[in-house]
PDB file of C-alpha atoms in Angstrom:
ATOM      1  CA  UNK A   1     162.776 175.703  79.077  1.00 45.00           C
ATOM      2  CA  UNK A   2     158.989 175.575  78.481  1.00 49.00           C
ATOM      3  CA  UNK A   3     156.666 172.836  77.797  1.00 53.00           C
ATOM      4  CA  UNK A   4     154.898 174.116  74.320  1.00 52.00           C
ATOM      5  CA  UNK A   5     152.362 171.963  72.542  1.00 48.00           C
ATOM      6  CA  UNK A   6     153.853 171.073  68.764  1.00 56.00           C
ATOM      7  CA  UNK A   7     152.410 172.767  66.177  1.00 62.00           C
ATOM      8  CA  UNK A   8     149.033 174.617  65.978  1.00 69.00           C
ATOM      9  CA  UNK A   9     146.887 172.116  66.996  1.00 74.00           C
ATOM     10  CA  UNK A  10     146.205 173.369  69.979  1.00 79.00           C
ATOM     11  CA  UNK A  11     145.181 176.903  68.617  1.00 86.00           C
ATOM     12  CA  UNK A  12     141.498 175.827  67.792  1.00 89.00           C
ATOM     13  CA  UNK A  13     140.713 174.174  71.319  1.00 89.00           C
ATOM     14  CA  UNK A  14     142.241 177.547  73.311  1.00 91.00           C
ATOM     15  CA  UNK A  15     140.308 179.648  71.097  1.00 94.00           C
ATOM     16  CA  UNK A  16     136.791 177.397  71.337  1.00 95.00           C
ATOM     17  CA  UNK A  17     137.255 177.845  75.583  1.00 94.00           C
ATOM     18  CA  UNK A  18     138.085 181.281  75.247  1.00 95.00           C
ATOM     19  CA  UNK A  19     135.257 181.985  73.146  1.00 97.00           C
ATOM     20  CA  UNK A  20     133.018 180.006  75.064  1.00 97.00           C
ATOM     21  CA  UNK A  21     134.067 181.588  78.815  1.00 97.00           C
ATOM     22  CA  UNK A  22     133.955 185.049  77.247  1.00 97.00           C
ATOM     23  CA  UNK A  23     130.016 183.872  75.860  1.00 98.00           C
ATOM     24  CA  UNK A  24     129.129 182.246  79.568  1.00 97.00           C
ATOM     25  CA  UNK A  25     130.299 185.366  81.200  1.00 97.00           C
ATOM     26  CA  UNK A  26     128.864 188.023  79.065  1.00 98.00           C
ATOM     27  CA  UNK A  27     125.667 186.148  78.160  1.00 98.00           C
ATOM     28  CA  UNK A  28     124.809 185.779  82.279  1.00 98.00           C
ATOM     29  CA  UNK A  29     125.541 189.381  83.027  1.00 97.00           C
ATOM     30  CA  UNK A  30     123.512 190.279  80.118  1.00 98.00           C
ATOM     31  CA  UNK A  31     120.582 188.673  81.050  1.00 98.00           C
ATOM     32  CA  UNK A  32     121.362 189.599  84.440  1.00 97.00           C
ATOM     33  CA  UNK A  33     121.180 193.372  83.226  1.00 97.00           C
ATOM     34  CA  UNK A  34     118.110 193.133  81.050  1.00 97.00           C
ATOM     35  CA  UNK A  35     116.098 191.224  84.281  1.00 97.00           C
ATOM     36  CA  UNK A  36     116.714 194.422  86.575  1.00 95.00           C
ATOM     37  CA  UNK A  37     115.908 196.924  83.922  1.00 95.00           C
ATOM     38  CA  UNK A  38     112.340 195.910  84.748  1.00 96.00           C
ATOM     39  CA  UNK A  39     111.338 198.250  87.768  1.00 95.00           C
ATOM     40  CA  UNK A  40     109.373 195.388  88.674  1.00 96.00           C
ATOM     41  CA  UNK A  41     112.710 193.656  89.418  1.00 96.00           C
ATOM     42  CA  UNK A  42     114.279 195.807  91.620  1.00 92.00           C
ATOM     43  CA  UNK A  43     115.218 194.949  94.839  1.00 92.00           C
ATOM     44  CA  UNK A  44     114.811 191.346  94.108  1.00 96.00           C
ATOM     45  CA  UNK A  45     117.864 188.787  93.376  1.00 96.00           C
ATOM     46  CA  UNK A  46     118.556 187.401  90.150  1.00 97.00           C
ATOM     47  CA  UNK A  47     118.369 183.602  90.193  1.00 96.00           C
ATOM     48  CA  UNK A  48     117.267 182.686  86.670  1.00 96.00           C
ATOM     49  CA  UNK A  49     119.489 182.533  83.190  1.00 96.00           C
ATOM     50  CA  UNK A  50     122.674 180.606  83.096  1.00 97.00           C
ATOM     51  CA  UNK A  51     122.611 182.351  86.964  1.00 97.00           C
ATOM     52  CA  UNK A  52     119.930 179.344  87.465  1.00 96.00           C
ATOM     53  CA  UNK A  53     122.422 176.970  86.763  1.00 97.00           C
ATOM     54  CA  UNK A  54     125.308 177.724  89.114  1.00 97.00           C
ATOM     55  CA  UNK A  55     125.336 180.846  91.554  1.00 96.00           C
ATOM     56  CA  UNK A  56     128.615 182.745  90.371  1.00 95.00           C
ATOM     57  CA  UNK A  57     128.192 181.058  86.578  1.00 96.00           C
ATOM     58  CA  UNK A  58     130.086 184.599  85.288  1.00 95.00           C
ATOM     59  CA  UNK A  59     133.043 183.754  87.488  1.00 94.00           C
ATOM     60  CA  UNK A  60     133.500 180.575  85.868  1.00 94.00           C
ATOM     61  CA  UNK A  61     133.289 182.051  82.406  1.00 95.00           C
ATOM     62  CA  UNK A  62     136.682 184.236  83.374  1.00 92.00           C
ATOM     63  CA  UNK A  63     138.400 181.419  84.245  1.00 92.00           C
ATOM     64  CA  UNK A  64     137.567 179.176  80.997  1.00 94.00           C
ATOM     65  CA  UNK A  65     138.063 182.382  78.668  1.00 93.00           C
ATOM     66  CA  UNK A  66     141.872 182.582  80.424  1.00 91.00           C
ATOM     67  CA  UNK A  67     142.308 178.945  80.251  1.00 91.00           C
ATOM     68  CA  UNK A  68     141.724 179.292  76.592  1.00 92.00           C
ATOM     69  CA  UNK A  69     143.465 182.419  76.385  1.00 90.00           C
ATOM     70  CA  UNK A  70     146.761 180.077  77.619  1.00 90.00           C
ATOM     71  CA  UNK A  71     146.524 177.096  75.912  1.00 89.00           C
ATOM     72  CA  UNK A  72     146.353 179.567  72.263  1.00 88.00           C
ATOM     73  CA  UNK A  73     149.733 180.441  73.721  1.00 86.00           C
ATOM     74  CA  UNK A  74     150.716 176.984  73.583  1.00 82.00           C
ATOM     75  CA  UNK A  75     153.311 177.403  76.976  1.00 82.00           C
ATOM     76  CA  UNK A  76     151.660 175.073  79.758  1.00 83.00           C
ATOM     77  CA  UNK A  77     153.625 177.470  82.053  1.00 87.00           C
ATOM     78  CA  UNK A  78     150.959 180.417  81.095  1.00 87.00           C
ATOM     79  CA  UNK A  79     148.338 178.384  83.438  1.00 87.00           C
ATOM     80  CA  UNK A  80     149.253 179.610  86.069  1.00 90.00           C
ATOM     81  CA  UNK A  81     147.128 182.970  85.267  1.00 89.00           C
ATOM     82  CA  UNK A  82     143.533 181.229  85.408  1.00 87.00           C
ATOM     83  CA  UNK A  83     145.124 179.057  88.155  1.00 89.00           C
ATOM     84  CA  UNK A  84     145.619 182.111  90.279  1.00 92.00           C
ATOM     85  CA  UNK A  85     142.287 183.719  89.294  1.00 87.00           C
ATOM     86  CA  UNK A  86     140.286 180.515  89.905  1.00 85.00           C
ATOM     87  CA  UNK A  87     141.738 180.037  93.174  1.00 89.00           C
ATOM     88  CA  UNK A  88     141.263 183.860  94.086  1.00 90.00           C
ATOM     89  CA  UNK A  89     138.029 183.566  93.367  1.00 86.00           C
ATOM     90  CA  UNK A  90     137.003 180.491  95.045  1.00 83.00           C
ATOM     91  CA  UNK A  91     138.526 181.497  98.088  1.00 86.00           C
ATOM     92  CA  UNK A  92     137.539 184.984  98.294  1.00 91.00           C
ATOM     93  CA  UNK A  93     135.492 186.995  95.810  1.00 91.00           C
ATOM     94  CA  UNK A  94     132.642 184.214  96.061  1.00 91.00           C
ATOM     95  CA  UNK A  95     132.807 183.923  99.554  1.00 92.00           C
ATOM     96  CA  UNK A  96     132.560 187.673  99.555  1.00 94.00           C
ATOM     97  CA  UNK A  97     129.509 188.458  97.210  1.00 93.00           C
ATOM     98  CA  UNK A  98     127.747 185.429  98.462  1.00 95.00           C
ATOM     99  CA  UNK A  99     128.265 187.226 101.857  1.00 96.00           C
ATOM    100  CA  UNK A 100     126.747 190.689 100.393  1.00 96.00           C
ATOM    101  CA  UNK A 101     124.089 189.174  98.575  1.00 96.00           C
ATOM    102  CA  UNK A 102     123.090 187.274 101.673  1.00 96.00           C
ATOM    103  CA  UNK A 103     122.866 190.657 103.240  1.00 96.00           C
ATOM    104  CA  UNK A 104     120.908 192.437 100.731  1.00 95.00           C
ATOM    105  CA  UNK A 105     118.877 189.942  99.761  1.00 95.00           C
ATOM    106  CA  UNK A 106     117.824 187.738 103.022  1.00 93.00           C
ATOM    107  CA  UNK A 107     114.428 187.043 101.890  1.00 90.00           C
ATOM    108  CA  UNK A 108     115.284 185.657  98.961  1.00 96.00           C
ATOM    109  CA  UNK A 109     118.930 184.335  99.174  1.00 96.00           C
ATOM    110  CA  UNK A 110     117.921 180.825 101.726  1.00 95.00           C
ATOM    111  CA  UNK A 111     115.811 179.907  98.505  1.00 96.00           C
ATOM    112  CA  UNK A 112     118.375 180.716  95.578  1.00 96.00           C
ATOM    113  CA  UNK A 113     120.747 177.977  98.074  1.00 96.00           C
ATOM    114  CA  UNK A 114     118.585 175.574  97.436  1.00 95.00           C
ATOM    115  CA  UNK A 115     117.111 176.272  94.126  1.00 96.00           C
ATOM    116  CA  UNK A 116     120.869 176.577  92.793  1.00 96.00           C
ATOM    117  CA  UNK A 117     123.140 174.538  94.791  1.00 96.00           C
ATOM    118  CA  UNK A 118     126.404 174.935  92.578  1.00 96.00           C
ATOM    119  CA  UNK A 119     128.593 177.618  93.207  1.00 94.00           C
ATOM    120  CA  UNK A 120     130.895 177.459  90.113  1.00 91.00           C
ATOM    121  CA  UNK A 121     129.906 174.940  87.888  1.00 90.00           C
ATOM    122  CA  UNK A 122     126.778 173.559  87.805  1.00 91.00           C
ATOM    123  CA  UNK A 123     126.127 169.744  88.533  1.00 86.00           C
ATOM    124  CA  UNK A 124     129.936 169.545  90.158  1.00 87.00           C
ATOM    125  CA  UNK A 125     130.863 172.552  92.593  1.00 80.00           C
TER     126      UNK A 125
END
């Protein structure tokens, strides 16, 4: 049998983190997008925006938007989804774009490490 949170109470706090992960995610690729359509931009790394706050800030909106997505559904045992993804993606799609961005970008990646320390969430990890 599942654990499932009584009543609907829970559908307003799911739907909040979903709405907010889906906002963080969209909203840092956006500005992401606009930056580089300046030609002036290109061939230089993005490091301002929510991407000034933590360096794969887009990642951690997926996660929160799934998290949300499974606590609408009110089954605890639907966590495991953004459990899986979260953990996929700290141990290998960060590990591989910081890898290619350290590549294409070497003259400016060194000072994006320090300038934005956090990986996922900014102030924590």
């Amino acid at each position: 049998a599942s654990e499932q949170h009584d009543g609907w109470h829970h559908v307003p706090v799911g739907l909040a983190l979903f709405l907010f992960g889906t906002w963080l995610n969209v909203w840092s690729e956006w500005q992401r997008f606009v930056w580089k359509l300046d030609r002036r931009n290109q061939g230089h790394l993005y490091m301002t925006g929510l991407f000034g706050l933590a360096r794969h800030i887009n990642y951690t909106g997926e996660v929160v938007s799934f998290i949300g997505l499974s606590w609408v559904t009110g089954a605890s045992w639907t966590l495991w989804v953004p459990v899986c993804m979260g953990a996929g993606m700290a141990t290998f799609s960060v590990w591989e774009i910081e890898f290619y961005l350290a590549q294409r970008y070497r003259q400016e990646w060194q000072e994006y490490l320090v300038a934005v320390p956090y990986i996922l969430v900014p102030g924590l990890w």
